[in-house]
Amino acid sequence: QGSDLKLTGEGSLHIHCEMLNSFAIGGDKESTYGNIYIEHLPQLIIDTNGENCVGIGGGKNAADSKISIIRSGIRIECAGGNAIGIGSFDGNSNIEIHNADLSIKMPCANAVGIGALKGSTNVIMMNYSVNVVESGNNLCGIGVLNNGEGTISAFGGTIECDIRGKNIICMGSDYGALDCNVKNSNTIFYCEGNTVVGIGDINGR
């Protein structure tokens, strides 16, 4: 909390971690993370495995920190029980993605690619390419699993979601009030499950 981390340069970075509460950049499920800036980094590869996994972010965001990904290529793979690719477990995540190419793969029981597992999230994406592949039980591509609030804005890019599980949300939340704004974008969704949300919310507002 209160820290600033900036990753930039022309090289590549590969982070691999395995433990009960694993994380690559930021903090674990119980920790508050600071500001994270990833700019002009052509290749960042993250592999995290464990019961509770974080790719970029952490458990809490008590200081209203921001995760910024600008002109970077990122591949995230999280495997385990509960996982967040980019964002926070307990909400209040603020995420900016500009001119970036993201690939997120998550074979997990409960997982969110970009956003938060619960609470609120604010995500803005511009000139982006996001590919999310998930399999498990309760799964969300971009947004919040349950009772989510906040805003998702996606302008001028492509979102691809291939999600297979019980309860599926491609973009949005369930039993919540999460605003979704998608403009000048391609959305390609394939889902197999019991309850499926494309963009928005089935049971909420």
Tab-separated table of C-alpha atoms in Angstrom:
chain	number	residue	atom	x	y	z
A	1	GLN	CA	0.000	0.000	0.000
A	2	GLY	CA	1.356	3.394	-0.998
A	3	SER	CA	4.056	1.912	-3.211
A	4	ASP	CA	4.688	2.530	-6.912
A	5	LEU	CA	6.015	-0.137	-9.262
A	6	LYS	CA	6.865	0.554	-12.897
A	7	LEU	CA	7.865	-2.096	-15.417
A	8	THR	CA	9.147	-0.865	-18.754
A	9	GLY	CA	11.781	-1.642	-21.360
A	10	GLU	CA	12.505	-3.622	-24.497
A	11	GLY	CA	13.133	-7.021	-22.905
A	12	SER	CA	10.905	-9.795	-21.619
A	13	LEU	CA	9.960	-10.887	-18.099
A	14	HIS	CA	8.699	-14.326	-17.023
A	15	ILE	CA	7.359	-14.820	-13.486
A	16	HIS	CA	6.480	-18.289	-12.189
A	17	CYS	CA	5.217	-18.916	-8.651
A	18	GLU	CA	3.562	-21.789	-6.808
A	19	MET	CA	2.292	-21.625	-3.225
A	20	LEU	CA	-0.956	-21.608	-1.239
A	21	ASN	CA	-1.497	-17.853	-1.723
A	22	SER	CA	0.541	-17.065	-4.823
A	23	PHE	CA	0.958	-13.773	-6.661
A	24	ALA	CA	3.196	-12.455	-9.416
A	25	ILE	CA	3.002	-8.638	-9.294
A	26	GLY	CA	1.379	-6.763	-6.383
A	27	GLY	CA	0.299	-8.725	-3.332
A	28	ASP	CA	-1.403	-11.920	-2.232
A	29	LYS	CA	-5.072	-12.508	-1.295
A	30	GLU	CA	-4.646	-10.816	2.094
A	31	SER	CA	-2.548	-7.826	1.004
A	32	THR	CA	-3.231	-4.318	-0.275
A	33	TYR	CA	-1.304	-3.402	-3.413
A	34	GLY	CA	0.025	-0.041	-4.598
A	35	ASN	CA	0.124	1.613	-8.007
A	36	ILE	CA	1.313	-0.704	-10.776
A	37	TYR	CA	2.456	0.682	-14.135
A	38	ILE	CA	3.369	-1.608	-17.016
A	39	GLU	CA	4.429	0.464	-20.016
A	40	HIS	CA	6.148	-0.387	-23.312
A	41	LEU	CA	6.947	-3.919	-22.135
A	42	PRO	CA	6.732	-6.181	-25.197
A	43	GLN	CA	6.491	-9.508	-23.374
A	44	LEU	CA	5.371	-10.248	-19.814
A	45	ILE	CA	4.554	-13.876	-18.996
A	46	ILE	CA	2.961	-14.786	-15.659
A	47	ASP	CA	2.298	-18.308	-14.333
A	48	THR	CA	0.744	-18.624	-10.865
A	49	ASN	CA	-0.567	-21.802	-9.244
A	50	GLY	CA	-2.177	-22.302	-5.845
A	51	GLU	CA	-5.363	-22.198	-3.821
A	52	ASN	CA	-5.595	-18.395	-4.174
A	53	CYS	CA	-3.818	-16.850	-7.165
A	54	VAL	CA	-3.174	-13.277	-8.262
A	55	GLY	CA	-1.571	-12.374	-11.576
A	56	ILE	CA	-1.385	-8.563	-11.325
A	57	GLY	CA	-2.994	-6.851	-8.323
A	58	GLY	CA	-3.780	-8.293	-4.919
A	59	GLY	CA	-6.364	-8.962	-2.261
A	60	LYS	CA	-7.423	-5.424	-1.380
A	61	ASN	CA	-7.115	-1.899	-2.751
A	62	ALA	CA	-7.581	0.264	0.332
A	63	ALA	CA	-5.521	3.128	-1.108
A	64	ASP	CA	-7.441	3.464	-4.416
A	65	SER	CA	-4.359	2.394	-6.333
A	66	LYS	CA	-4.375	2.032	-10.103
A	67	ILE	CA	-3.203	-0.715	-12.411
A	68	SER	CA	-2.112	0.754	-15.762
A	69	ILE	CA	-1.123	-1.376	-18.751
A	70	ILE	CA	0.045	0.661	-21.745
A	71	ARG	CA	1.580	-0.560	-25.032
A	72	SER	CA	2.459	-3.953	-23.581
A	73	GLY	CA	1.978	-7.619	-24.391
A	74	ILE	CA	0.953	-9.784	-21.438
A	75	ARG	CA	0.166	-13.474	-21.037
A	76	ILE	CA	-1.282	-14.648	-17.728
A	77	GLU	CA	-2.010	-18.214	-16.656
A	78	CYS	CA	-3.539	-18.879	-13.228
A	79	ALA	CA	-4.520	-22.356	-12.024
A	80	GLY	CA	-6.082	-23.281	-8.696
A	81	GLY	CA	-9.090	-22.665	-6.483
A	82	ASN	CA	-9.728	-18.893	-6.570
A	83	ALA	CA	-7.952	-16.538	-8.942
A	84	ILE	CA	-7.842	-13.005	-10.290
A	85	GLY	CA	-5.854	-12.312	-13.434
A	86	ILE	CA	-5.718	-8.508	-13.187
A	87	GLY	CA	-7.423	-6.711	-10.286
A	88	SER	CA	-8.324	-7.539	-6.690
A	89	PHE	CA	-10.099	-10.200	-4.671
A	90	ASP	CA	-12.133	-7.807	-2.499
A	91	GLY	CA	-13.027	-5.124	-5.034
A	92	ASN	CA	-12.311	-1.430	-5.560
A	93	SER	CA	-10.024	-2.266	-8.467
A	94	ASN	CA	-9.113	0.524	-10.910
A	95	ILE	CA	-7.658	-0.741	-14.169
A	96	GLU	CA	-6.570	1.061	-17.350
A	97	ILE	CA	-5.574	-0.821	-20.486
A	98	HIS	CA	-4.388	1.189	-23.510
A	99	ASN	CA	-2.880	-0.155	-26.750
A	100	ALA	CA	-2.227	-3.518	-25.120
A	101	ASP	CA	-2.498	-7.182	-26.083
A	102	LEU	CA	-3.636	-9.453	-23.232
A	103	SER	CA	-4.038	-13.228	-23.140
A	104	ILE	CA	-5.491	-14.718	-19.931
A	105	LYS	CA	-5.944	-18.438	-19.292
A	106	MET	CA	-7.507	-19.626	-16.031
A	107	PRO	CA	-8.476	-23.242	-15.228
A	108	CYS	CA	-9.903	-22.481	-11.765
A	109	ALA	CA	-12.947	-23.166	-9.606
A	110	ASN	CA	-13.713	-19.440	-9.205
A	111	ALA	CA	-11.973	-16.910	-11.411
A	112	VAL	CA	-12.099	-13.408	-12.882
A	113	GLY	CA	-9.834	-12.426	-15.759
A	114	ILE	CA	-9.976	-8.632	-15.315
A	115	GLY	CA	-11.828	-6.926	-12.446
A	116	ALA	CA	-12.650	-8.330	-8.992
A	117	LEU	CA	-14.073	-11.431	-7.390
A	118	LYS	CA	-16.475	-9.297	-5.351
A	119	GLY	CA	-17.242	-5.640	-4.696
A	120	SER	CA	-16.589	-2.965	-7.296
A	121	THR	CA	-14.379	-2.477	-10.304
A	122	ASN	CA	-13.673	0.288	-12.776
A	123	VAL	CA	-12.087	-0.867	-16.024
A	124	ILE	CA	-11.322	1.233	-19.080
A	125	MET	CA	-9.855	-0.320	-22.224
A	126	MET	CA	-8.904	1.548	-25.398
A	127	ASN	CA	-7.294	0.183	-28.593
A	128	TYR	CA	-6.992	-3.216	-26.994
A	129	SER	CA	-6.995	-6.942	-27.695
A	130	VAL	CA	-8.152	-9.185	-24.820
A	131	ASN	CA	-8.473	-12.954	-24.995
A	132	VAL	CA	-9.833	-14.825	-21.951
A	133	VAL	CA	-10.032	-18.627	-21.707
A	134	GLU	CA	-11.505	-20.064	-18.497
A	135	SER	CA	-12.792	-23.390	-17.225
A	136	GLY	CA	-14.198	-24.270	-13.815
A	137	ASN	CA	-17.254	-23.406	-11.732
A	138	ASN	CA	-18.000	-19.674	-11.275
A	139	LEU	CA	-16.206	-17.693	-13.959
A	140	CYS	CA	-16.055	-14.100	-15.205
A	141	GLY	CA	-14.041	-12.723	-18.105
A	142	ILE	CA	-14.196	-8.984	-17.354
A	143	GLY	CA	-16.137	-7.670	-14.349
A	144	VAL	CA	-17.206	-9.023	-10.958
A	145	LEU	CA	-18.567	-12.475	-10.118
A	146	ASN	CA	-21.391	-11.400	-7.772
A	147	ASN	CA	-23.015	-8.149	-6.597
A	148	GLY	CA	-20.652	-6.105	-8.701
A	149	GLU	CA	-20.752	-2.336	-9.039
A	150	GLY	CA	-18.743	0.181	-11.041
A	151	THR	CA	-18.084	0.639	-14.756
A	152	ILE	CA	-16.537	-1.255	-17.648
A	153	SER	CA	-15.698	0.847	-20.714
A	154	ALA	CA	-14.274	-0.780	-23.822
A	155	PHE	CA	-13.508	1.348	-26.889
A	156	GLY	CA	-11.908	0.331	-30.183
A	157	GLY	CA	-10.708	-3.229	-29.659
A	158	THR	CA	-11.495	-6.927	-29.592
A	159	ILE	CA	-12.741	-9.056	-26.697
A	160	GLU	CA	-12.649	-12.831	-27.057
A	161	CYS	CA	-14.016	-15.085	-24.308
A	162	ASP	CA	-13.995	-18.897	-24.344
A	163	ILE	CA	-15.500	-19.893	-20.999
A	164	ARG	CA	-16.762	-23.297	-19.853
A	165	GLY	CA	-18.206	-23.783	-16.381
A	166	LYS	CA	-21.385	-23.663	-14.268
A	167	ASN	CA	-22.042	-19.930	-13.904
A	168	ILE	CA	-20.458	-17.764	-16.599
A	169	ILE	CA	-20.125	-14.005	-17.113
A	170	CYS	CA	-18.247	-12.743	-20.162
A	171	MET	CA	-18.512	-9.045	-19.332
A	172	GLY	CA	-20.475	-7.707	-16.362
A	173	SER	CA	-21.675	-9.217	-13.103
A	174	ASP	CA	-24.589	-11.131	-11.570
A	175	TYR	CA	-27.028	-9.786	-8.951
A	176	GLY	CA	-25.289	-6.416	-9.252
A	177	ALA	CA	-25.319	-3.044	-10.998
A	178	LEU	CA	-22.186	-2.882	-13.133
A	179	ASP	CA	-22.396	-0.472	-16.085
A	180	CYS	CA	-21.006	-1.863	-19.352
A	181	ASN	CA	-20.112	0.439	-22.250
A	182	VAL	CA	-18.803	-1.219	-25.420
A	183	LYS	CA	-18.191	0.903	-28.512
A	184	ASN	CA	-16.410	0.270	-31.826
A	185	SER	CA	-15.400	-3.166	-30.584
A	186	ASN	CA	-15.580	-6.769	-31.720
A	187	THR	CA	-17.025	-9.196	-29.171
A	188	ILE	CA	-16.501	-12.916	-29.763
A	189	PHE	CA	-18.002	-15.089	-27.008
A	190	TYR	CA	-18.230	-18.873	-26.732
A	191	CYS	CA	-19.684	-20.311	-23.518
A	192	GLU	CA	-20.749	-23.694	-22.184
A	193	GLY	CA	-22.549	-23.719	-18.837
A	194	ASN	CA	-25.743	-23.515	-16.814
A	195	THR	CA	-26.168	-19.740	-16.463
A	196	VAL	CA	-24.498	-17.442	-18.985
A	197	VAL	CA	-24.185	-13.652	-19.156
A	198	GLY	CA	-22.852	-12.165	-22.388
A	199	ILE	CA	-22.710	-8.427	-21.621
A	200	GLY	CA	-24.570	-7.167	-18.560
A	201	ASP	CA	-26.412	-8.977	-15.781
A	202	ILE	CA	-29.162	-11.613	-15.766
A	203	ASN	CA	-30.485	-11.189	-12.227
A	204	GLY	CA	-29.312	-7.739	-11.176
A	205	ARG	CA	-29.878	-4.177	-12.345
